[in-house]
Amino acid sequence: MARLIWLCLKCIMLYSTVQAVFEDQVGKFDWRQQYVGKVRFSHFDSHVQSSKKVLVATENNVFASLNTRTGELFWRHVDKTGPEGNIDALLQHGQDAVLVVGNGRLLRSWEINIGGLNWEIVLDSGSFQSACLVGQQDTVKHVAVLKKTIISLHYLSNGHQKWIENLPESETVDYQAVYSGGNGEVYALGVVPHSHIAIVAYSLEDGEIIKQISVEAPWLSNIQASCSVIDQGVLTCVDSATVSLYMLDLHLQSQMTQIPLQAMLVSFATTGEKTVAAVMSPKNKTACSINLFSGETGRRLLDTTLIFNLDPNGGKPEKLYVQAFLKKDDSVGYRVIVQTEDHTLTFIQQPGRVMWTREEALSDVVTMEMVDLPLTGTQAELEGEFGKKADGLMSMVLKRLSSQLILLQAWIAHLWKLFYDARKPRSQVKNDVTIENLSRDEFNLQKMMVMVTASGKLFGIDSKTGSILWRHYLNNIPSNPAFKLMVQRTTAHFPHPPQCTLLIKDKDTGLATLHVFNPIFGKKSHISPPPLPQPILQSLILPLMDQDYAKVLLLVDDQYKVSAFPSTKNVLQQLQEMASSIFFYLIDSSQGRLSGYRLRTDLSTELIWEVVVPTEVQRIVSVKGKRPNEHVHSQGRVMGDRSVLYKYLNPNLLAVVLESTDLHQERSFVGILLIDGVTGRIIHEAVQRKARGPVHVVHSENWVVYEYWSTKSRRNEFSVIELYEGMELYNSTVFSSLDRPHAPQVLQQSYIFPSSISTMEATLTEKGITSRHLLIGLPSGGILSLPKMFLDPRRPEIVTEQSREENLIPYAPELLIRTEWFINYNQTVSRVRGIYTAPSGLESTCLVVAYGLDIYQTRVYPSKQFDVLKDDYDYMLISSVLLALFFATMISKRLAEVKLLNRAWR
Amino acid sequence: MLHRERIPLLWFFFQAVVVVAWCFTDMETGPGAGVSTQPNGDRFKIEGRAIVPGLKTQDWVSTARILVEGEEYVGFLRTDGSFAVNDVPSGSYVVEIVTPAHRFEPVRVDITSKGKMRARLVNYIKTSEVIRQPYPLQVRANGPHTYFMKRETWGWTDFLMNPMVMMMVLPLLIIVLLPKVVNTNDPEMRKEMEQSMNMLNPNPELPDVSELMTKLFSGSKGSSKAGSSSSKGTRPAVKRR
């Protein structure tokens, strides 16, 4: 019986912890934006006149179909990352799109209307060069694939190989392009750089070589970069050195004709019988003009000029994709997609109207921060009232009254606006969020998301709607950059503007630059950051503030010299006072060295500890500290017998993840070291044998959760380490790493997880009262919110009275993935790379942004919404019950009076 | 209480300020992640078919993917619902079909070094247990994903069956109906009732909550039925005035 009750209780408890989305909450406070990445190939679907599709293949190994009217996705296929999913070529014929994937390893054919696969075949190995469709008398039936030494022909209907031939002289000639003109011949074009072009013609039927030609072209070094074959077998090349167009008829001539032109970018398109070249040329500093040129004659077509305005916060145009179509009067009309350096796609229709833009840089977000929005004038007024010092009772009362008056005024204005808007038709009322009307809401739920992308473009996004409020392109980004974004001053220090600092480091040289900007408006700050001539090893933001309330950023260079930003006199003085208590650590993963340093008063440093991991056995994979803005509400846990088990809350604790260099499945292992960052003392060491990475770690409060792959059982496992001081606190007022004689008690437990994971993060709330959840990004695109309760090393194997008292869930080896726990329901997020959590003004609510190929923003309530009324709160019921009770009392009062009166008469 | 509040502050200032800044030293995952498969070894193909009962394939294939061992190998569905994942070396893999709309059970596929294939149920706890599944795979969707919790809807029956309401309604019924059923003027009956009341209230020293409440409220306005004993005295007096 007791067991049954326990089971019931457990069920109730489990259900009460279930945190899920209700169906009517869909889209209320969450949004998703889907991206494809930097476009490599693009094709307008032109086989049907009314088609509004454009196919894109991107550098992120994504193949997608976009709607040309709106810029939205019809469908999208995300292949695996890395070179094996790399898309080498995109061809389109009718309803089929043929892709060459993985450096010529796979040939895939897609049905573009429904987005399904037609067929997929494996090609012979060899470095891929080019591919083309091969037709005969207007019916396309084959695909030719050119590799370094071979050329092969495949049927378009099923992918089977028709013939395969070796290329002649493949040692000297670099074959780069393949072409077929529809006359039963396939041409392979090769180039001997700065000498000539070699053309080999094959028979379509059996792959026999028909003829070989060579054409002088001393200016040409790469066919793919500068040439394209347009219809009727005309090879057209652009020479950027002399800014001219070369044309060569593959069937007839053996001499190139030269047409000079003024251009930045050229793109070719064919419609019906006509081939046109769209040429973009700079007009002035802020605009470019695009003109159409006839492919046959090279003459400019009339009335085809289109102006493209450059975004001052964007990059230069990089590529041009043209969709040409015949108008009713048989002239050629066109639309273009302009791709700029910052990966933006802009779709322009002929008079120069921008139909849509896609910020594809957001498919590669590297790091982000959420910044509070500034207060409005009235809010600031109220806040100011509390900030000022008291000066007499009377003036305080007056001040209070005046601020109340201002509030009333604002409220009336708001009401008036509501009333005014209500009279207008609904379509006209727009609640556009602009930078001007941005202000903090009551519970600080709306924030500014500052996102840094790999391309070097910064974005400011409104977290409520997902609209991009500002963008800024940094055009001096190194090729292999690392970014770190820091908030130096929040919006809380009113006349001073908020300030963010982005540290951009070149991974190859180690040299870094700082970009200081205002996170609300995106404008570059007038404060000039110090020049950093030395490579930077470590950067840390201190809780110290200068007189303008900007936190101090310390930068450690490779000479172990420390420089501060801002470096005013005030800051340097504070630093000198604090120097003896400022410690930092450095990691050299190539040498396996972890070292701790202390700051001296003259801003030099001194080595105080060093841990060396033997690099021949294992290597340091990652180091995780705790988040500086994390609050822990309770110092301990109340046990079943009413005693308290105190948490070991060391803010200086580092979790160091080690992986073995030996990857044999019997000998590989994963290790985790818990090191105190001040003293270098190793608090705990755990090793998982027969395991390998990738290891994902979350380190928070007094626990570390990590996930690894168990090679022995071929499954993913979670392990949790919790640290406790014991039943007594050594020093309850302050934690000092230098004065902790007792080692903490360590508890550990492991679980099976039925899926691999992409990334992991813990929820974060304002005061840390709300229970914690782990947010786990899965490869399927779901973001699982797993209660930390399930990852508790005190989960008992045998249930006792005490563990029941503590609400511990009995141990079960397998953790479940319940789709109710997916915070993003069916709005899957592809390739989640990071999850960012930020506290809101409400203790129950944590703001979550998951970024990867897509961006998804939502709110989570790990302990449900205990501090606000539920959004399905039944106002009707409560008011009707109140009213009913009121009337019932009135009626019963009347009845009682009548009864009393009757009794009195009796 | 006081010291507990002070602790976070002190953490910030007094004690060693190791700013555990997220380290800027680069942590690239070095080579070795993909070394486990030899580039020259034989590569095989995992084949199968996914079925969603009652739906045309073109309605869902564009959102589906085949994931082999996480995202290690990725395949796509053909327009007829069949799939093939190429270029997979020998080993044991969990094959999942993921779509945002439908739920498919994962399958474990073992490939020997000679290319023999076997499919079995996934069991993470007993990893060596073999419950054979058909190969080439035939995976049938077992319903849509349930992402949403049901809202508690409000109905009369829910309201009436609520224990709080029951607790309110039943005594009300007793108060209203009992005097009509039982003749309270009967002295024997009264005695019996008093006895039973004493039985219910085993601890006479404990102040009775209901008594307390009546005392509290009888001083002020007694408009409800329950507070009749005191209002009986005052009310007629008021009327007479």
JSON list of C-alpha atoms in Angstrom, two decimals, chain A residues 365-524:
[
{"chain": "A", "resi": 365, "resn": "VAL", "atom": "CA", "xyz": [26.41, 33.62, -34.84]},
{"chain": "A", "resi": 366, "resn": "VAL", "atom": "CA", "xyz": [29.57, 33.27, -32.80]},
{"chain": "A", "resi": 367, "resn": "THR", "atom": "CA", "xyz": [28.68, 34.96, -29.54]},
{"chain": "A", "resi": 368, "resn": "MET", "atom": "CA", "xyz": [25.93, 37.11, -28.14]},
{"chain": "A", "resi": 369, "resn": "GLU", "atom": "CA", "xyz": [24.85, 39.11, -25.13]},
{"chain": "A", "resi": 370, "resn": "MET", "atom": "CA", "xyz": [21.50, 40.40, -23.96]},
{"chain": "A", "resi": 371, "resn": "VAL", "atom": "CA", "xyz": [21.44, 44.00, -22.81]},
{"chain": "A", "resi": 372, "resn": "ASP", "atom": "CA", "xyz": [18.63, 45.64, -20.83]},
{"chain": "A", "resi": 373, "resn": "LEU", "atom": "CA", "xyz": [16.76, 48.29, -22.72]},
{"chain": "A", "resi": 374, "resn": "PRO", "atom": "CA", "xyz": [16.98, 51.86, -21.43]},
{"chain": "A", "resi": 375, "resn": "LEU", "atom": "CA", "xyz": [14.22, 53.33, -19.31]},
{"chain": "A", "resi": 376, "resn": "THR", "atom": "CA", "xyz": [11.77, 55.81, -20.82]},
{"chain": "A", "resi": 377, "resn": "GLY", "atom": "CA", "xyz": [11.74, 59.41, -19.68]},
{"chain": "A", "resi": 378, "resn": "THR", "atom": "CA", "xyz": [8.93, 58.88, -17.19]},
{"chain": "A", "resi": 379, "resn": "GLN", "atom": "CA", "xyz": [10.49, 55.73, -15.79]},
{"chain": "A", "resi": 380, "resn": "ALA", "atom": "CA", "xyz": [13.81, 57.51, -15.43]},
{"chain": "A", "resi": 381, "resn": "GLU", "atom": "CA", "xyz": [12.04, 60.34, -13.60]},
{"chain": "A", "resi": 382, "resn": "LEU", "atom": "CA", "xyz": [10.59, 57.89, -11.10]},
{"chain": "A", "resi": 383, "resn": "GLU", "atom": "CA", "xyz": [13.88, 56.13, -10.61]},
{"chain": "A", "resi": 384, "resn": "GLY", "atom": "CA", "xyz": [15.63, 59.45, -10.14]},
{"chain": "A", "resi": 385, "resn": "GLU", "atom": "CA", "xyz": [13.30, 60.28, -7.29]},
{"chain": "A", "resi": 386, "resn": "PHE", "atom": "CA", "xyz": [14.60, 57.37, -5.28]},
{"chain": "A", "resi": 387, "resn": "GLY", "atom": "CA", "xyz": [18.16, 58.02, -6.24]},
{"chain": "A", "resi": 388, "resn": "LYS", "atom": "CA", "xyz": [18.37, 61.56, -4.91]},
{"chain": "A", "resi": 389, "resn": "LYS", "atom": "CA", "xyz": [19.12, 62.35, -1.32]},
{"chain": "A", "resi": 390, "resn": "ALA", "atom": "CA", "xyz": [16.27, 63.47, 0.93]},
{"chain": "A", "resi": 391, "resn": "ASP", "atom": "CA", "xyz": [16.00, 67.22, 1.23]},
{"chain": "A", "resi": 392, "resn": "GLY", "atom": "CA", "xyz": [13.11, 68.10, 3.45]},
{"chain": "A", "resi": 393, "resn": "LEU", "atom": "CA", "xyz": [9.71, 66.58, 3.81]},
{"chain": "A", "resi": 394, "resn": "MET", "atom": "CA", "xyz": [7.85, 69.17, 1.79]},
{"chain": "A", "resi": 395, "resn": "SER", "atom": "CA", "xyz": [10.03, 68.98, -1.31]},
{"chain": "A", "resi": 396, "resn": "MET", "atom": "CA", "xyz": [9.90, 65.17, -1.20]},
{"chain": "A", "resi": 397, "resn": "VAL", "atom": "CA", "xyz": [6.11, 65.27, -1.15]},
{"chain": "A", "resi": 398, "resn": "LEU", "atom": "CA", "xyz": [6.08, 67.74, -4.01]},
{"chain": "A", "resi": 399, "resn": "LYS", "atom": "CA", "xyz": [8.47, 65.61, -5.98]},
{"chain": "A", "resi": 400, "resn": "ARG", "atom": "CA", "xyz": [6.34, 62.58, -5.38]},
{"chain": "A", "resi": 401, "resn": "LEU", "atom": "CA", "xyz": [3.21, 64.39, -6.49]},
{"chain": "A", "resi": 402, "resn": "SER", "atom": "CA", "xyz": [4.88, 65.73, -9.59]},
{"chain": "A", "resi": 403, "resn": "SER", "atom": "CA", "xyz": [6.14, 62.32, -10.63]},
{"chain": "A", "resi": 404, "resn": "GLN", "atom": "CA", "xyz": [2.71, 60.84, -10.01]},
{"chain": "A", "resi": 405, "resn": "LEU", "atom": "CA", "xyz": [1.30, 63.59, -12.22]},
{"chain": "A", "resi": 406, "resn": "ILE", "atom": "CA", "xyz": [3.76, 62.73, -14.96]},
{"chain": "A", "resi": 407, "resn": "LEU", "atom": "CA", "xyz": [2.74, 59.09, -14.70]},
{"chain": "A", "resi": 408, "resn": "LEU", "atom": "CA", "xyz": [-0.92, 60.02, -14.93]},
{"chain": "A", "resi": 409, "resn": "GLN", "atom": "CA", "xyz": [-0.19, 62.13, -17.96]},
{"chain": "A", "resi": 410, "resn": "ALA", "atom": "CA", "xyz": [1.64, 59.28, -19.64]},
{"chain": "A", "resi": 411, "resn": "TRP", "atom": "CA", "xyz": [-1.21, 56.92, -18.84]},
{"chain": "A", "resi": 412, "resn": "ILE", "atom": "CA", "xyz": [-3.80, 59.27, -20.30]},
{"chain": "A", "resi": 413, "resn": "ALA", "atom": "CA", "xyz": [-1.68, 59.71, -23.41]},
{"chain": "A", "resi": 414, "resn": "HIS", "atom": "CA", "xyz": [-1.49, 55.94, -23.70]},
{"chain": "A", "resi": 415, "resn": "LEU", "atom": "CA", "xyz": [-5.26, 55.61, -23.32]},
{"chain": "A", "resi": 416, "resn": "TRP", "atom": "CA", "xyz": [-5.81, 58.29, -25.90]},
{"chain": "A", "resi": 417, "resn": "LYS", "atom": "CA", "xyz": [-3.52, 56.51, -28.32]},
{"chain": "A", "resi": 418, "resn": "LEU", "atom": "CA", "xyz": [-5.38, 53.25, -27.73]},
{"chain": "A", "resi": 419, "resn": "PHE", "atom": "CA", "xyz": [-8.68, 54.98, -28.40]},
{"chain": "A", "resi": 420, "resn": "TYR", "atom": "CA", "xyz": [-7.30, 56.69, -31.47]},
{"chain": "A", "resi": 421, "resn": "ASP", "atom": "CA", "xyz": [-5.89, 53.46, -32.85]},
{"chain": "A", "resi": 422, "resn": "ALA", "atom": "CA", "xyz": [-9.10, 51.57, -32.22]},
{"chain": "A", "resi": 423, "resn": "ARG", "atom": "CA", "xyz": [-10.98, 53.82, -34.62]},
{"chain": "A", "resi": 424, "resn": "LYS", "atom": "CA", "xyz": [-8.53, 53.15, -37.42]},
{"chain": "A", "resi": 425, "resn": "PRO", "atom": "CA", "xyz": [-8.85, 50.00, -39.50]},
{"chain": "A", "resi": 426, "resn": "ARG", "atom": "CA", "xyz": [-6.73, 47.21, -38.16]},
{"chain": "A", "resi": 427, "resn": "SER", "atom": "CA", "xyz": [-4.40, 47.00, -41.11]},
{"chain": "A", "resi": 428, "resn": "GLN", "atom": "CA", "xyz": [-3.19, 50.53, -40.64]},
{"chain": "A", "resi": 429, "resn": "VAL", "atom": "CA", "xyz": [-2.22, 50.15, -37.02]},
{"chain": "A", "resi": 430, "resn": "LYS", "atom": "CA", "xyz": [1.39, 49.19, -36.90]},
{"chain": "A", "resi": 431, "resn": "ASN", "atom": "CA", "xyz": [3.29, 48.47, -33.77]},
{"chain": "A", "resi": 432, "resn": "ASP", "atom": "CA", "xyz": [6.66, 48.88, -35.33]},
{"chain": "A", "resi": 433, "resn": "VAL", "atom": "CA", "xyz": [9.53, 48.67, -32.96]},
{"chain": "A", "resi": 434, "resn": "THR", "atom": "CA", "xyz": [12.14, 51.23, -33.77]},
{"chain": "A", "resi": 435, "resn": "ILE", "atom": "CA", "xyz": [15.16, 52.34, -31.87]},
{"chain": "A", "resi": 436, "resn": "GLU", "atom": "CA", "xyz": [13.33, 55.52, -30.87]},
{"chain": "A", "resi": 437, "resn": "ASN", "atom": "CA", "xyz": [10.44, 53.88, -29.05]},
{"chain": "A", "resi": 438, "resn": "LEU", "atom": "CA", "xyz": [12.45, 51.12, -27.41]},
{"chain": "A", "resi": 439, "resn": "SER", "atom": "CA", "xyz": [12.00, 51.03, -23.69]},
{"chain": "A", "resi": 440, "resn": "ARG", "atom": "CA", "xyz": [12.14, 48.55, -20.90]},
{"chain": "A", "resi": 441, "resn": "ASP", "atom": "CA", "xyz": [8.90, 46.78, -20.06]},
{"chain": "A", "resi": 442, "resn": "GLU", "atom": "CA", "xyz": [7.61, 46.21, -16.56]},
{"chain": "A", "resi": 443, "resn": "PHE", "atom": "CA", "xyz": [9.33, 42.90, -15.99]},
{"chain": "A", "resi": 444, "resn": "ASN", "atom": "CA", "xyz": [12.39, 43.51, -18.13]},
{"chain": "A", "resi": 445, "resn": "LEU", "atom": "CA", "xyz": [11.35, 40.70, -20.46]},
{"chain": "A", "resi": 446, "resn": "GLN", "atom": "CA", "xyz": [12.23, 42.58, -23.61]},
{"chain": "A", "resi": 447, "resn": "LYS", "atom": "CA", "xyz": [15.92, 43.01, -24.17]},
{"chain": "A", "resi": 448, "resn": "MET", "atom": "CA", "xyz": [18.35, 43.88, -26.88]},
{"chain": "A", "resi": 449, "resn": "MET", "atom": "CA", "xyz": [20.15, 40.89, -28.31]},
{"chain": "A", "resi": 450, "resn": "VAL", "atom": "CA", "xyz": [23.61, 41.86, -29.52]},
{"chain": "A", "resi": 451, "resn": "MET", "atom": "CA", "xyz": [24.82, 39.16, -31.88]},
{"chain": "A", "resi": 452, "resn": "VAL", "atom": "CA", "xyz": [28.31, 38.81, -33.31]},
{"chain": "A", "resi": 453, "resn": "THR", "atom": "CA", "xyz": [28.59, 36.77, -36.49]},
{"chain": "A", "resi": 454, "resn": "ALA", "atom": "CA", "xyz": [31.60, 35.06, -38.02]},
{"chain": "A", "resi": 455, "resn": "SER", "atom": "CA", "xyz": [31.51, 37.37, -41.02]},
{"chain": "A", "resi": 456, "resn": "GLY", "atom": "CA", "xyz": [32.15, 40.33, -38.74]},
{"chain": "A", "resi": 457, "resn": "LYS", "atom": "CA", "xyz": [28.70, 41.78, -38.93]},
{"chain": "A", "resi": 458, "resn": "LEU", "atom": "CA", "xyz": [27.11, 42.86, -35.66]},
{"chain": "A", "resi": 459, "resn": "PHE", "atom": "CA", "xyz": [23.37, 42.87, -35.15]},
{"chain": "A", "resi": 460, "resn": "GLY", "atom": "CA", "xyz": [21.05, 44.38, -32.61]},
{"chain": "A", "resi": 461, "resn": "ILE", "atom": "CA", "xyz": [17.84, 42.37, -32.45]},
{"chain": "A", "resi": 462, "resn": "ASP", "atom": "CA", "xyz": [14.73, 43.09, -30.42]},
{"chain": "A", "resi": 463, "resn": "SER", "atom": "CA", "xyz": [14.14, 39.99, -28.34]},
{"chain": "A", "resi": 464, "resn": "LYS", "atom": "CA", "xyz": [10.37, 40.34, -28.37]},
{"chain": "A", "resi": 465, "resn": "THR", "atom": "CA", "xyz": [9.74, 40.44, -32.09]},
{"chain": "A", "resi": 466, "resn": "GLY", "atom": "CA", "xyz": [13.03, 39.34, -33.61]},
{"chain": "A", "resi": 467, "resn": "SER", "atom": "CA", "xyz": [13.28, 42.39, -35.82]},
{"chain": "A", "resi": 468, "resn": "ILE", "atom": "CA", "xyz": [16.76, 43.64, -36.58]},
{"chain": "A", "resi": 469, "resn": "LEU", "atom": "CA", "xyz": [17.09, 47.13, -35.14]},
{"chain": "A", "resi": 470, "resn": "TRP", "atom": "CA", "xyz": [20.63, 47.90, -36.15]},
{"chain": "A", "resi": 471, "resn": "ARG", "atom": "CA", "xyz": [23.45, 46.28, -38.05]},
{"chain": "A", "resi": 472, "resn": "HIS", "atom": "CA", "xyz": [27.07, 47.16, -38.35]},
{"chain": "A", "resi": 473, "resn": "TYR", "atom": "CA", "xyz": [29.62, 45.53, -40.62]},
{"chain": "A", "resi": 474, "resn": "LEU", "atom": "CA", "xyz": [33.22, 45.50, -39.48]},
{"chain": "A", "resi": 475, "resn": "ASN", "atom": "CA", "xyz": [35.26, 45.22, -42.64]},
{"chain": "A", "resi": 476, "resn": "ASN", "atom": "CA", "xyz": [38.70, 44.69, -41.18]},
{"chain": "A", "resi": 477, "resn": "ILE", "atom": "CA", "xyz": [38.07, 41.26, -39.72]},
{"chain": "A", "resi": 478, "resn": "PRO", "atom": "CA", "xyz": [40.98, 38.80, -39.99]},
{"chain": "A", "resi": 479, "resn": "SER", "atom": "CA", "xyz": [40.39, 35.57, -41.89]},
{"chain": "A", "resi": 480, "resn": "ASN", "atom": "CA", "xyz": [40.42, 33.31, -38.83]},
{"chain": "A", "resi": 481, "resn": "PRO", "atom": "CA", "xyz": [38.90, 35.40, -36.08]},
{"chain": "A", "resi": 482, "resn": "ALA", "atom": "CA", "xyz": [37.91, 34.73, -32.49]},
{"chain": "A", "resi": 483, "resn": "PHE", "atom": "CA", "xyz": [35.42, 37.04, -30.83]},
{"chain": "A", "resi": 484, "resn": "LYS", "atom": "CA", "xyz": [34.64, 37.90, -27.26]},
{"chain": "A", "resi": 485, "resn": "LEU", "atom": "CA", "xyz": [31.83, 40.27, -26.41]},
{"chain": "A", "resi": 486, "resn": "MET", "atom": "CA", "xyz": [31.75, 42.03, -23.06]},
{"chain": "A", "resi": 487, "resn": "VAL", "atom": "CA", "xyz": [29.26, 44.43, -21.53]},
{"chain": "A", "resi": 488, "resn": "GLN", "atom": "CA", "xyz": [31.30, 47.15, -19.86]},
{"chain": "A", "resi": 489, "resn": "ARG", "atom": "CA", "xyz": [28.48, 49.41, -18.83]},
{"chain": "A", "resi": 490, "resn": "THR", "atom": "CA", "xyz": [24.82, 48.46, -18.64]},
{"chain": "A", "resi": 491, "resn": "THR", "atom": "CA", "xyz": [21.91, 50.82, -19.21]},
{"chain": "A", "resi": 492, "resn": "ALA", "atom": "CA", "xyz": [21.57, 51.34, -15.45]},
{"chain": "A", "resi": 493, "resn": "HIS", "atom": "CA", "xyz": [23.88, 54.37, -15.25]},
{"chain": "A", "resi": 494, "resn": "PHE", "atom": "CA", "xyz": [21.63, 56.86, -16.91]},
{"chain": "A", "resi": 495, "resn": "PRO", "atom": "CA", "xyz": [23.41, 59.81, -18.43]},
{"chain": "A", "resi": 496, "resn": "HIS", "atom": "CA", "xyz": [26.25, 57.51, -19.44]},
{"chain": "A", "resi": 497, "resn": "PRO", "atom": "CA", "xyz": [25.37, 55.46, -22.49]},
{"chain": "A", "resi": 498, "resn": "PRO", "atom": "CA", "xyz": [25.64, 51.68, -22.27]},
{"chain": "A", "resi": 499, "resn": "GLN", "atom": "CA", "xyz": [28.88, 50.32, -23.65]},
{"chain": "A", "resi": 500, "resn": "CYS", "atom": "CA", "xyz": [29.90, 46.98, -25.12]},
{"chain": "A", "resi": 501, "resn": "THR", "atom": "CA", "xyz": [33.37, 45.99, -26.13]},
{"chain": "A", "resi": 502, "resn": "LEU", "atom": "CA", "xyz": [34.12, 43.39, -28.75]},
{"chain": "A", "resi": 503, "resn": "LEU", "atom": "CA", "xyz": [37.55, 41.85, -28.69]},
{"chain": "A", "resi": 504, "resn": "ILE", "atom": "CA", "xyz": [38.51, 40.56, -32.13]},
{"chain": "A", "resi": 505, "resn": "LYS", "atom": "CA", "xyz": [41.51, 38.32, -32.22]},
{"chain": "A", "resi": 506, "resn": "ASP", "atom": "CA", "xyz": [43.30, 36.85, -35.17]},
{"chain": "A", "resi": 507, "resn": "LYS", "atom": "CA", "xyz": [43.76, 33.21, -34.24]},
{"chain": "A", "resi": 508, "resn": "ASP", "atom": "CA", "xyz": [46.83, 32.86, -36.43]},
{"chain": "A", "resi": 509, "resn": "THR", "atom": "CA", "xyz": [48.86, 35.79, -35.14]},
{"chain": "A", "resi": 510, "resn": "GLY", "atom": "CA", "xyz": [47.17, 36.37, -31.78]},
{"chain": "A", "resi": 511, "resn": "LEU", "atom": "CA", "xyz": [46.92, 40.09, -32.47]},
{"chain": "A", "resi": 512, "resn": "ALA", "atom": "CA", "xyz": [43.72, 41.67, -31.29]},
{"chain": "A", "resi": 513, "resn": "THR", "atom": "CA", "xyz": [41.68, 44.82, -31.79]},
{"chain": "A", "resi": 514, "resn": "LEU", "atom": "CA", "xyz": [38.87, 46.30, -29.74]},
{"chain": "A", "resi": 515, "resn": "HIS", "atom": "CA", "xyz": [35.62, 47.62, -31.09]},
{"chain": "A", "resi": 516, "resn": "VAL", "atom": "CA", "xyz": [33.72, 49.73, -28.58]},
{"chain": "A", "resi": 517, "resn": "PHE", "atom": "CA", "xyz": [30.07, 50.45, -29.34]},
{"chain": "A", "resi": 518, "resn": "ASN", "atom": "CA", "xyz": [26.70, 51.32, -27.90]},
{"chain": "A", "resi": 519, "resn": "PRO", "atom": "CA", "xyz": [24.65, 48.10, -27.78]},
{"chain": "A", "resi": 520, "resn": "ILE", "atom": "CA", "xyz": [21.29, 49.87, -28.07]},
{"chain": "A", "resi": 521, "resn": "PHE", "atom": "CA", "xyz": [22.00, 51.92, -31.17]},
{"chain": "A", "resi": 522, "resn": "GLY", "atom": "CA", "xyz": [24.93, 50.01, -32.62]},
{"chain": "A", "resi": 523, "resn": "LYS", "atom": "CA", "xyz": [26.96, 53.16, -33.03]},
{"chain": "A", "resi": 524, "resn": "LYS", "atom": "CA", "xyz": [30.66, 53.09, -32.59]}
]
